[in-house]
Amino acid sequence: MKIIVLMKQVANKDAILRINRDATWIEEGDLSFEVNESDGYALEESLRLKEKHGGEVVVCTMGAQRAKSVIKDALARGADRAIHVVKDDLLNLTPYAGAKILAEAIRGEQPDLVMTGLQSDDNGFAQTGVILAELLGLPHATIVIEVDASGEQLRVKRELESGWYQWYTMPKPALLTIQSGISQIRYATLKGIMAAKKKEIKEVAPAATDPAAPSQRVTKVYFPQKTKQTQFLGDGNAKAGAAQLAEKLRSEARVF
Amino acid sequence: MPNGIIIFTEHRDGAFNKASFEAVAAGQQLGATLGQPVSAVVLSADANVAQGLADYKLDRVVSVENAKLSEYTPDGYADALESAVRALDPAYVLMPHTYLVRDFAPKLAARFGKDVISDCVRASVDGGAVTFSRRIFLGKIDADVVESMPVEVGEVRMKPEAPFQEVKAAVDLSKAEVIVAIGRGIKGQDNIQLAQQLADALGAELAASRPICDAGWLPIDRQIGSSGQTVAPKLYVALGISGAIQHLVGMKNARTIVAVNKDPEAPIFDIADYGIVGDLFEVVPTLVEEIKKLKG
Ligand SMILES: Cc1cc2nc3c(=O)[nH]c(=O)nc-3n(C[C@H](O)[C@H](O)[C@H](O)COP(=O)(O)OP(=O)(O)OC[C@H]3O[C@@H](n4cnc5c(N)ncnc54)[C@H](O)[C@@H]3O)c2cc1C
């Protein structure tokens, strides 16, 4: 089974975000980056499927050269090779335009399965995978929390709201967007890191996108307006804040 | 010329969900501002389902019908709505941001060479141009007529089984009066005992955001949020939780919300009554001590 797993590099979750001068995006200069959370789970699930059913796992990343760290890490964990669509600026790329570029980058691979995370932690469009499936003519399922690839058809468990689930059956090839928590993510071993050095990373240029105006464009980014009057306690002093909070919980909130 | 607004409404066996009414309200508001007609579309195998919207004030309710729409599939819904959108030729298609919509809407948009502006919280109109702010909306509305539109649905490749819940949750957090919840800020499984001490001092149940349950540090039946439990305790203490919308929907109705987070911009503070900007590992031990003192 040939599995292509799409992985995106995003700003580190613990980063304190600041808005850039033009208010068009965040200030990226001093940020560190990491792999998008659910993409890490998509890779893990792909590796497990390969271990069970044989085949190959190909990582595909679109992004600047710094995104190589995502690829190298995936190869160290056990992916077999990688496709890097080198594109410096993803900022004004709509989900449709991005999916189009990715579709052209992987179309020739004829995968049995395409796996993505269910959304990126930065833009959070939650669309790239589904649009990609449509462009490649594949059936898809989103928010997938379990995959059974042992039969002729794929059987996948989808998460619904409020603790409900549902199984779907569909033919292969297919595209799945993976929910975080589907399995426990392995660490790269030293052996894996050494082996990764010999693995192929193919760089490709992005296919030309439509010159037509994009269907959506970010005009401004800003911190949300606060809607609730929060009483901030301690004024930077954690211990003082804790003491005040205990008192408020008793006298105002009356929880004890 | 495309004109008007159509609103996709979601139902299960004829019962519309709350998010759909929120989308109707948003559509109604946008329609009023733009001076455009507003219609709702209902996908179903059964014409009667659309009657559920008859009392809402809409220009029309279109019942999009095909036997293959008796249960949800992304192939079936995308085909049906594509036909409806081409026939009605609206300027805007509005949808509630639910898990079901996330599953098919990008596919539908792709058929028009477009994508979705997902997770909207606001639409503002300036000289006929609409600017959408992303995240979600709230409100209420009404309708008049129902018309029927049979549509073609092509091959449906995915076969759904009946939805189910995992074995009954061992803990029912919806009954808890006080909840201490931990997020990724707790850093390691070993640190959970610190939160447990606070829970003990307050007589609280322990709960968590998704990443904690994903990592297996706490069982999934302690997860709060859109995929987990929805709670409304007297007191909810959020330790090292950023406040993503999927978490907030599960706990925003708590009577008193306390947030401890070292990031002053964390969205959890937007709904907190009391906030401490600081390191939870400094705050919690003192808090436990002080509560014990006050309790005597
Ligand atoms: C379809 C879908 C369903 C989902 N369902 C759920 C759900 O049911 N429940 C849920 O919770 N999430 C859910 N999520 C995930 C959600 O989007 C967030 O990713 C998640 O809630 C983040 O958890 P967190 O706040 O613990 O982690 P983070 O967002 O990483 O936040 C950690 C916070 O801890 C703070 N912090 C770090 N160290 C310290 C310290 N020492 N002291 C104080 N503060 C510190 C940081 O400043 C940060 O704000 C879902 C997502 C999707 C896409």
Coordinates of C-alpha atoms and ligand atoms in Angstrom, one line a residue:
Chain A
M1 CA 0.0 0.0 0.0
K2 CA 1.4 3.4 -1.0
I3 CA 0.5 6.1 1.5
I4 CA 1.2 9.8 1.0
V5 CA 1.0 11.8 4.1
L6 CA 0.8 15.6 3.9
M7 CA 2.5 17.5 6.7
K8 CA 2.7 21.3 7.3
Q9 CA 5.1 23.3 9.4
V10 CA 3.4 25.8 11.7
A11 CA 4.4 28.2 14.5
N12 CA 5.3 26.5 17.7
K13 CA 2.2 26.2 20.0
D14 CA 4.0 27.7 23.0
A15 CA 5.1 30.8 21.1
I16 CA 3.7 34.1 22.3
L17 CA 2.3 35.5 19.1
R18 CA 2.7 39.1 18.0
I19 CA 1.0 40.8 15.1
N20 CA 3.2 42.2 12.4
R21 CA 3.5 45.8 11.5
D22 CA 1.1 45.7 8.6
A23 CA -1.4 43.7 10.6
T24 CA -1.4 41.1 7.8
W25 CA 0.0 38.1 9.8
I26 CA 2.0 37.3 12.9
E27 CA 5.6 38.4 13.4
E28 CA 7.5 35.3 12.3
G29 CA 11.1 36.5 12.7
D30 CA 11.7 35.3 16.2
L31 CA 9.4 32.2 16.1
S32 CA 10.3 28.6 16.3
F33 CA 8.3 26.1 14.2
E34 CA 7.1 22.6 14.5
V35 CA 5.0 20.1 12.7
N36 CA 1.2 20.7 12.8
E37 CA -0.2 18.6 15.5
S38 CA -2.8 16.4 13.7
D39 CA -0.3 15.9 10.8
G40 CA 2.0 14.2 13.3
Y41 CA -0.8 11.8 14.0
A42 CA -1.5 11.3 10.3
L43 CA 2.2 10.2 9.9
E44 CA 2.0 7.9 12.9
E45 CA -1.1 6.2 11.5
S46 CA 0.5 5.9 8.1
L47 CA 3.5 4.2 9.6
R48 CA 1.4 1.8 11.5
L49 CA -0.6 0.9 8.4
K50 CA 2.6 0.3 6.5
E51 CA 3.9 -1.9 9.3
K52 CA 0.7 -4.0 9.2
H53 CA 0.1 -4.2 5.4
G54 CA 3.5 -3.4 3.9
G55 CA 4.1 -0.7 1.3
E56 CA 5.6 2.8 1.4
V57 CA 5.0 6.0 3.2
V58 CA 5.8 9.2 1.3
V59 CA 5.8 12.5 3.1
C60 CA 4.8 15.6 1.2
T61 CA 5.3 19.1 2.6
M62 CA 4.7 22.5 1.0
G63 CA 6.7 25.4 2.5
A64 CA 9.9 27.3 2.7
Q65 CA 13.3 25.6 3.1
R66 CA 12.9 25.7 6.9
A67 CA 10.1 23.1 6.5
K68 CA 12.8 20.6 5.7
S69 CA 13.0 20.0 9.5
V70 CA 9.5 18.5 9.3
I71 CA 10.5 16.2 6.5
K72 CA 13.7 15.1 8.2
D73 CA 11.9 14.3 11.4
A74 CA 9.2 12.3 9.5
L75 CA 12.0 10.3 7.6
A76 CA 13.7 9.6 11.0
R77 CA 10.4 8.2 12.4
G78 CA 10.1 5.8 9.4
A79 CA 8.8 7.5 6.3
D80 CA 10.5 6.2 3.2
R81 CA 11.0 9.3 1.1
A82 CA 9.7 12.8 0.7
I83 CA 8.4 15.4 -1.7
H84 CA 9.1 19.0 -0.8
V85 CA 7.0 21.5 -2.7
V86 CA 9.3 24.5 -2.2
K87 CA 7.2 27.6 -1.7
D88 CA 8.4 30.5 0.5
D89 CA 5.2 32.3 1.1
L90 CA 2.1 30.4 2.0
L91 CA 0.4 33.5 3.4
N92 CA -2.0 34.4 0.6
L93 CA -2.6 30.9 -0.5
T94 CA -6.2 30.0 -0.2
P95 CA -7.1 26.4 0.7
Y96 CA -8.2 25.8 -2.9
A97 CA -5.0 27.2 -4.4
G98 CA -2.9 25.2 -1.9
A99 CA -4.8 22.0 -2.6
K100 CA -4.4 22.5 -6.3
I101 CA -0.6 22.8 -6.0
L102 CA -0.5 19.7 -3.8
A103 CA -2.7 17.8 -6.2
E104 CA -0.3 18.4 -9.1
A105 CA 2.7 17.5 -6.8
I106 CA 1.3 14.0 -5.9
R107 CA -1.0 13.1 -8.8
G108 CA 1.7 11.1 -10.6
E109 CA 2.4 9.0 -7.4
Q110 CA -1.0 7.1 -7.7
P111 CA -1.2 6.5 -4.0
D112 CA -3.6 4.0 -2.4
L113 CA -4.2 6.4 0.5
V114 CA -3.6 10.1 1.1
M115 CA -3.5 11.1 4.8
T116 CA -3.6 14.7 6.2
G117 CA -4.2 16.2 9.6
L118 CA -7.7 17.5 10.0
Q119 CA -6.7 21.1 10.1
S120 CA -3.7 23.3 10.5
D121 CA -3.0 24.9 13.8
D122 CA -2.3 28.3 12.1
N123 CA -5.0 29.2 9.6
G124 CA -7.3 26.4 10.7
F125 CA -9.2 26.3 7.4
A126 CA -9.8 22.6 7.7
Q127 CA -10.3 22.3 4.0
T128 CA -7.0 21.4 2.2
G129 CA -7.5 17.6 2.5
V130 CA -11.2 17.6 1.4
I131 CA -10.5 19.9 -1.6
L132 CA -7.5 17.8 -2.5
A133 CA -9.7 14.7 -2.5
E134 CA -12.2 16.4 -4.8
L135 CA -9.4 17.5 -7.2
L136 CA -8.0 14.0 -7.3
G137 CA -11.4 12.4 -7.6
L138 CA -11.0 10.4 -4.4
P139 CA -13.7 9.6 -1.8
H140 CA -12.8 11.0 1.6
A141 CA -13.5 11.0 5.3
T142 CA -12.7 13.7 7.9
I143 CA -12.0 13.7 11.6
V144 CA -10.9 10.0 11.4
I145 CA -10.0 8.4 14.7
E146 CA -9.5 4.7 13.6
V147 CA -8.5 3.1 10.3
D148 CA -9.1 -0.5 9.3
A149 CA -7.4 -1.2 6.0
S150 CA -7.3 -5.0 6.2
G151 CA -10.3 -5.6 3.8
E152 CA -10.9 -4.9 0.2
Q153 CA -12.5 -1.7 1.2
L154 CA -11.4 0.8 3.8
R155 CA -13.4 1.0 7.0
V156 CA -12.8 4.2 9.1
K157 CA -14.2 5.5 12.3
R158 CA -15.1 9.2 12.3
E159 CA -15.6 11.4 15.3
L160 CA -18.9 13.2 15.5
E161 CA -19.8 15.8 18.1
S162 CA -20.2 15.2 21.9
G163 CA -18.7 11.7 22.1
W164 CA -20.5 10.1 19.2
Y165 CA -18.8 8.1 16.4
Q166 CA -19.6 6.6 13.1
W167 CA -18.0 4.0 10.9
Y168 CA -17.8 4.5 7.1
T169 CA -16.8 2.1 4.4
M170 CA -15.3 3.3 1.1
P171 CA -13.2 2.0 -1.8
K172 CA -9.5 2.7 -2.1
P173 CA -7.8 4.9 -3.1
A174 CA -9.2 7.4 -0.6
L175 CA -8.2 10.5 1.4
L176 CA -8.5 10.6 5.1
T177 CA -8.1 13.6 7.4
I178 CA -6.8 12.4 10.8
Q179 CA -7.9 13.6 14.2
S180 CA -5.2 14.0 16.9
G181 CA -5.2 11.2 19.5
I182 CA -5.7 8.4 16.9
S183 CA -2.7 6.6 18.4
Q184 CA 0.4 7.4 20.5
I185 CA 3.2 9.0 18.4
R186 CA 6.6 7.3 18.4
Y187 CA 9.8 9.1 18.9
A188 CA 12.6 9.0 16.3
T189 CA 15.3 6.6 17.3
L190 CA 19.0 7.3 16.7
K191 CA 19.0 4.5 14.2
G192 CA 16.1 6.2 12.4
I193 CA 17.8 9.5 12.4
M194 CA 20.9 7.9 10.8
A195 CA 18.9 6.0 8.2
A196 CA 17.0 9.2 7.3
K197 CA 20.2 10.8 6.0
K198 CA 20.1 8.4 3.0
K199 CA 16.5 8.8 2.2
E200 CA 15.3 10.7 -0.9
I201 CA 13.9 14.2 -0.6
K202 CA 12.6 15.4 -4.0
E203 CA 12.2 19.1 -4.3
V204 CA 9.5 20.3 -6.7
A205 CA 8.4 23.7 -7.8
P206 CA 4.7 24.6 -7.2
A207 CA 2.5 24.3 -10.2
A208 CA 1.3 27.6 -11.5
T209 CA -1.8 28.8 -9.7
D210 CA -4.8 30.4 -11.4
P211 CA -4.2 34.1 -12.1
A212 CA -7.8 34.7 -11.3
A213 CA -8.5 36.6 -8.1
P214 CA -8.4 34.4 -5.0
S215 CA -11.8 33.6 -3.5
Q216 CA -10.8 34.9 -0.1
R217 CA -8.0 37.3 1.1
V218 CA -7.0 38.3 4.6
T219 CA -7.2 42.0 5.0
K220 CA -6.3 42.4 8.6
V221 CA -5.4 40.3 11.6
Y222 CA -5.9 41.5 15.2
F223 CA -6.5 40.2 18.7
P224 CA -10.1 39.6 19.5
Q225 CA -12.0 42.2 21.5
K226 CA -12.4 41.0 25.1
T227 CA -16.1 40.6 25.8
K228 CA -15.9 39.7 29.5
Q229 CA -14.6 41.7 32.4
T230 CA -12.0 39.5 33.9
Q231 CA -10.7 40.3 37.3
F232 CA -7.0 39.8 36.9
L233 CA -5.3 38.9 40.2
G234 CA -1.8 39.2 41.5
D235 CA -0.6 41.7 39.0
G236 CA 2.3 39.5 37.8
N237 CA 2.9 38.0 41.3
A238 CA 1.7 34.4 41.1
K239 CA 1.7 33.8 44.8
A240 CA -0.2 37.0 45.6
G241 CA -2.6 36.1 42.8
A242 CA -3.2 32.7 44.3
A243 CA -3.9 34.1 47.7
Q244 CA -6.4 36.7 46.4
L245 CA -8.1 34.0 44.3
A246 CA -8.6 31.8 47.3
E247 CA -10.3 34.7 49.1
K248 CA -12.5 35.5 46.1
L249 CA -13.6 31.9 45.6
R250 CA -14.8 32.0 49.2
S251 CA -16.3 35.5 49.5
E252 CA -17.5 36.2 45.9
A253 CA -17.9 32.9 44.1
R254 CA -18.9 31.2 47.4
V255 CA -17.7 27.8 46.3
F256 CA -16.5 26.9 49.8
Chain B
M1 CA -26.1 37.8 -11.7
P2 CA -26.0 35.7 -8.5
N3 CA -28.4 37.1 -6.0
G4 CA -29.6 36.3 -2.5
I5 CA -28.4 34.2 0.4
I6 CA -29.0 30.5 0.9
I7 CA -28.5 28.9 4.2
F8 CA -27.7 25.2 4.5
T9 CA -29.5 23.8 7.6
E10 CA -28.4 20.5 9.2
H11 CA -30.8 18.0 10.8
R12 CA -30.7 14.5 12.0
D13 CA -33.9 12.6 11.2
G14 CA -35.7 15.9 11.0
A15 CA -34.4 17.5 14.1
F16 CA -32.5 20.7 13.3
N17 CA -29.5 21.5 15.4
K18 CA -28.9 24.7 17.2
A19 CA -26.0 25.7 15.0
S20 CA -28.3 25.7 12.0
F21 CA -30.6 28.2 13.7
E22 CA -27.5 30.4 14.4
A23 CA -26.7 30.2 10.7
V24 CA -30.3 31.2 9.9
A25 CA -30.0 34.2 12.2
A26 CA -26.7 35.2 10.6
G27 CA -28.2 34.9 7.1
Q28 CA -31.2 36.9 8.1
Q29 CA -29.0 39.7 9.4
L30 CA -26.8 39.7 6.4
G31 CA -29.8 39.6 4.1
A32 CA -31.3 42.6 5.8
T33 CA -28.2 44.6 5.6
L34 CA -27.6 43.7 1.9
G35 CA -31.2 44.0 1.0
Q36 CA -31.1 40.4 -0.5
P37 CA -33.6 37.6 -0.2
V38 CA -32.8 34.8 2.2
S39 CA -33.7 31.1 1.7
A40 CA -32.9 28.0 3.6
V41 CA -32.1 24.6 2.0
V42 CA -32.9 21.3 3.6
L43 CA -31.4 18.1 2.3
S44 CA -33.5 15.1 2.8
A45 CA -35.3 12.1 1.4
D46 CA -38.4 13.3 3.0
A47 CA -40.2 16.5 2.0
N48 CA -41.7 16.8 5.4
V49 CA -38.4 17.6 7.1
A50 CA -38.3 21.1 5.5
Q51 CA -41.6 21.9 7.2
G52 CA -39.6 22.2 10.4
L53 CA -38.4 25.6 9.2
A54 CA -41.9 26.8 8.0
D55 CA -42.3 29.1 11.0
Y56 CA -39.0 30.9 10.5
K57 CA -39.1 34.2 8.6
L58 CA -37.3 33.3 5.4
D59 CA -38.2 34.2 1.8
R60 CA -38.3 30.5 1.0
V61 CA -37.4 27.1 2.2
V62 CA -36.2 24.7 -0.4
S63 CA -36.5 21.1 0.2
V64 CA -33.7 19.4 -1.8
E65 CA -34.8 15.8 -2.2
N66 CA -33.4 12.5 -3.2
A67 CA -33.7 9.0 -1.8
K68 CA -29.9 8.9 -1.3
L69 CA -30.1 11.8 1.1
S70 CA -31.8 9.7 3.8
E71 CA -28.4 9.5 5.6
Y72 CA -25.4 11.8 5.4
T73 CA -22.5 11.1 3.0
P74 CA -20.1 13.7 1.7
D75 CA -20.6 12.5 -1.9
G76 CA -24.4 12.7 -1.7
Y77 CA -24.5 16.0 0.1
A78 CA -22.0 17.6 -2.3
D79 CA -23.9 16.5 -5.4
A80 CA -27.2 17.6 -4.0
L81 CA -26.1 21.0 -2.8
E82 CA -24.1 21.6 -6.0
S83 CA -27.4 21.2 -8.0
A84 CA -29.2 23.4 -5.6
V85 CA -26.6 26.1 -5.7
R86 CA -26.4 26.1 -9.5
A87 CA -30.2 26.3 -9.7
L88 CA -30.6 29.0 -7.1
D89 CA -27.5 31.0 -8.1
P90 CA -27.0 32.8 -4.7
A91 CA -24.4 35.4 -3.9
Y92 CA -23.6 33.7 -0.6
V93 CA -24.1 30.2 0.8
L94 CA -24.1 30.2 4.6
M95 CA -23.6 27.1 6.7
P96 CA -23.3 26.3 10.4
H97 CA -19.7 25.3 11.3
T98 CA -20.4 21.7 12.4
Y99 CA -18.4 18.5 12.0
L100 CA -20.8 17.5 9.2
V101 CA -20.3 20.7 7.3
R102 CA -16.5 20.5 7.8
D103 CA -16.8 17.1 6.1
F104 CA -18.4 18.2 2.8
A105 CA -18.4 22.0 2.4
P106 CA -14.8 22.3 1.1
K107 CA -15.7 19.6 -1.5
L108 CA -18.8 21.6 -2.6
A109 CA -16.8 24.8 -2.8
A110 CA -14.1 23.1 -4.8
R111 CA -16.7 22.3 -7.5
F112 CA -17.1 26.0 -7.9
G113 CA -13.3 26.6 -7.9
K114 CA -13.6 28.2 -4.5
D115 CA -13.0 27.5 -0.8
V116 CA -15.0 28.1 2.3
I117 CA -14.5 31.0 4.7
S118 CA -14.7 28.6 7.7
D119 CA -15.4 29.4 11.4
C120 CA -16.9 32.9 10.9
V121 CA -17.8 35.0 13.9
R122 CA -18.9 38.2 12.2
A123 CA -19.9 39.6 8.9
S124 CA -19.6 43.4 8.4
V125 CA -20.9 45.2 5.3
D126 CA -19.2 48.3 3.9
G127 CA -20.7 49.7 0.7
G128 CA -22.0 46.4 -0.5
A129 CA -18.8 44.5 0.2
V130 CA -18.9 41.9 2.9
T131 CA -16.0 41.3 5.3
F132 CA -16.2 38.1 7.2
S133 CA -14.4 37.7 10.5
R134 CA -13.6 34.1 11.1
R135 CA -14.9 32.1 14.1
I136 CA -18.8 31.4 15.2
F137 CA -22.2 33.3 15.6
L138 CA -25.4 33.2 17.7
G139 CA -29.1 34.3 17.3
K140 CA -32.6 33.4 16.3
I141 CA -35.1 33.7 13.3
D142 CA -38.5 32.8 11.2
A143 CA -39.8 31.5 7.6
D144 CA -42.8 31.4 5.2
V145 CA -43.0 29.0 2.2
V146 CA -41.7 25.6 1.4
E147 CA -40.8 24.6 -2.1
S148 CA -39.6 21.3 -3.4
M149 CA -36.5 20.6 -5.6
P150 CA -35.7 17.0 -6.5
V151 CA -32.1 16.7 -7.4
E152 CA -29.8 14.1 -9.1
V153 CA -27.3 12.5 -6.9
G154 CA -24.5 10.5 -8.5
E155 CA -22.6 7.6 -7.2
V156 CA -22.1 7.6 -3.4
R157 CA -18.9 5.9 -2.6
M158 CA -19.0 5.8 1.2
K159 CA -21.4 3.7 3.2
P160 CA -22.2 4.9 6.7
E161 CA -23.1 2.7 9.6
A162 CA -25.3 3.9 12.5
P163 CA -23.7 6.5 14.8
F164 CA -22.9 5.2 18.3
Q165 CA -21.5 6.3 21.6
E166 CA -18.6 4.5 23.2
V167 CA -19.4 2.5 26.3
K168 CA -21.1 4.8 28.8
A169 CA -18.6 7.2 30.4
A170 CA -17.3 6.0 33.8
V171 CA -17.5 9.6 35.1
D172 CA -20.4 11.9 34.4
L173 CA -18.8 15.3 34.7
S174 CA -22.0 17.0 33.9
K175 CA -23.0 16.4 37.5
A176 CA -19.9 17.8 39.0
E177 CA -20.2 21.1 41.0
V178 CA -16.6 22.0 40.8
I179 CA -14.1 21.0 38.1
V180 CA -10.4 21.5 37.9
A181 CA -9.3 21.1 34.3
I182 CA -5.7 20.8 33.0
G183 CA -4.3 21.6 29.5
R184 CA -1.1 21.2 27.7
G185 CA 0.5 23.7 30.2
I186 CA 0.7 20.9 32.8
K187 CA 3.6 19.6 30.7
G188 CA 3.9 16.1 32.0
Q189 CA 1.8 13.2 33.4
D190 CA 3.7 13.4 36.7
N191 CA 2.5 16.9 37.3
I192 CA -1.1 15.9 37.3
Q193 CA -0.9 15.1 41.0
L194 CA -0.5 18.9 41.5
A195 CA -3.9 19.5 39.9
Q196 CA -5.3 16.6 41.8
Q197 CA -4.2 18.3 45.1
L198 CA -6.2 21.4 44.0
A199 CA -9.1 19.2 43.0
D200 CA -9.0 17.5 46.5
A201 CA -8.9 20.9 48.3
L202 CA -11.9 22.1 46.4
G203 CA -13.8 18.8 46.3
A204 CA -13.6 18.9 42.6
E205 CA -13.5 16.4 39.7
L206 CA -10.4 16.5 37.4
A207 CA -11.0 17.1 33.7
A208 CA -8.8 18.0 30.8
S209 CA -8.4 19.5 27.3
R210 CA -8.0 17.2 24.3
P211 CA -4.2 17.0 24.1
I212 CA -4.1 15.5 27.7
C213 CA -6.5 12.7 26.7
D214 CA -4.8 12.3 23.3
A215 CA -1.6 11.6 25.2
G216 CA -3.3 9.1 27.4
W217 CA -2.5 11.0 30.6
L218 CA -6.2 11.1 31.5
P219 CA -9.0 8.9 30.2
I220 CA -11.1 10.3 27.3
D221 CA -14.2 10.5 29.5
R222 CA -12.6 13.4 31.3
Q223 CA -12.2 15.4 28.1
I224 CA -14.2 18.6 28.0
G225 CA -15.2 20.2 24.6
S226 CA -17.0 19.7 21.3
S227 CA -15.8 16.1 21.0
G228 CA -16.0 15.4 24.7
Q229 CA -18.3 16.3 27.6
T230 CA -20.3 19.5 28.0
V231 CA -20.4 20.8 31.6
A232 CA -21.8 23.7 33.5
P233 CA -20.4 23.5 37.1
K234 CA -20.5 26.2 39.7
L235 CA -16.7 26.6 39.3
Y236 CA -14.4 25.7 36.5
V237 CA -10.7 26.1 37.0
A238 CA -8.7 26.0 33.8
L239 CA -5.0 25.4 34.4
G240 CA -2.7 25.8 31.3
I241 CA -5.5 25.7 28.8
S242 CA -5.4 28.2 26.0
G243 CA -9.2 28.3 25.3
A244 CA -9.6 27.0 21.8
I245 CA -13.2 27.2 20.6
Q246 CA -13.6 23.4 20.7
H247 CA -12.7 23.5 24.4
L248 CA -14.8 26.6 25.2
V249 CA -18.1 25.2 23.8
G250 CA -17.8 22.5 26.5
M251 CA -17.5 24.7 29.5
K252 CA -18.5 28.3 28.8
N253 CA -21.7 27.9 30.7
A254 CA -19.9 27.3 34.0
R255 CA -21.1 29.9 36.6
T256 CA -17.6 31.0 37.6
I257 CA -14.6 30.5 35.5
V258 CA -11.0 30.8 36.7
A259 CA -8.0 30.7 34.3
V260 CA -4.4 30.3 35.1
N261 CA -2.2 30.9 32.1
K262 CA 1.2 32.4 31.5
D263 CA 0.1 34.0 28.2
P264 CA -1.9 37.2 28.9
E265 CA -3.4 36.9 25.4
A266 CA -4.7 33.4 25.8
P267 CA -8.4 33.3 24.7
I268 CA -9.4 31.5 27.8
F269 CA -9.2 34.9 29.6
D270 CA -11.9 36.2 27.3
I271 CA -14.5 34.1 29.2
A272 CA -12.8 34.0 32.6
D273 CA -14.3 35.7 35.7
Y274 CA -10.9 35.5 37.5
G275 CA -7.6 35.3 35.8
I276 CA -4.0 34.9 37.0
V277 CA -1.4 35.6 34.4
G278 CA 1.4 33.4 35.6
D279 CA 3.1 30.0 35.9
L280 CA 0.6 27.4 37.1
F281 CA 3.4 25.6 39.0
E282 CA 3.8 28.7 41.2
V283 CA 0.1 29.5 41.5
V284 CA -1.4 26.1 42.3
P285 CA 0.7 25.1 45.4
T286 CA -0.1 28.5 47.0
L287 CA -3.7 28.2 46.0
V288 CA -4.0 24.8 47.6
E289 CA -2.4 26.1 50.8
E290 CA -4.6 29.2 51.0
I291 CA -7.8 27.2 50.3
K292 CA -6.9 24.8 53.1
K293 CA -6.3 27.7 55.4
L294 CA -9.6 29.4 54.6
K295 CA -11.5 26.2 55.0
G296 CA -9.8 25.8 58.4
Ligands
LIG1 C1 -12.6 18.7 15.3 C2 -11.9 19.1 16.6 C3 -12.4 18.7 17.8 C4 -11.8 19.0 19.0 N1 -12.3 18.6 20.2 C5 -11.8 19.1 21.3 C6 -12.4 18.8 22.6 O1 -13.4 18.2 22.7 N2 -11.8 19.3 23.7 C7 -10.6 20.1 23.7 O2 -10.2 20.6 24.7 N3 -10.0 20.4 22.5 C8 -10.6 19.9 21.3 N4 -9.9 20.1 20.1 C9 -8.6 20.7 20.2 C10 -8.5 22.2 20.3 O3 -8.6 22.8 19.1 C11 -7.2 22.6 21.0 O4 -6.1 22.1 20.2 C12 -7.0 22.1 22.4 O5 -8.2 22.4 23.2 C13 -5.8 22.8 23.0 O6 -5.6 22.3 24.3 P1 -4.8 23.1 25.4 O7 -5.4 24.4 25.6 O8 -4.6 22.2 26.5 O9 -3.3 23.3 24.7 P2 -2.6 24.6 24.1 O10 -3.5 25.3 23.1 O11 -1.3 24.2 23.7 O12 -2.5 25.6 25.3 C14 -1.6 25.4 26.4 C15 -1.7 26.6 27.2 O13 -0.9 26.4 28.4 C16 -0.3 27.6 28.7 N5 0.9 27.3 29.6 C17 2.0 26.6 29.2 N6 2.8 26.4 30.3 C18 2.2 27.0 31.3 C19 2.5 27.2 32.7 N7 3.6 26.7 33.2 N8 1.7 27.9 33.5 C20 0.5 28.4 33.0 N9 0.1 28.2 31.7 C21 1.0 27.6 30.9 C22 0.1 28.2 27.4 O14 0.3 29.6 27.5 C23 -1.1 27.8 26.5 O15 -2.1 28.9 26.6 C24 -10.6 19.8 18.9 C25 -10.1 20.2 17.7 C26 -10.7 19.8 16.5 C27 -10.2 20.3 15.2

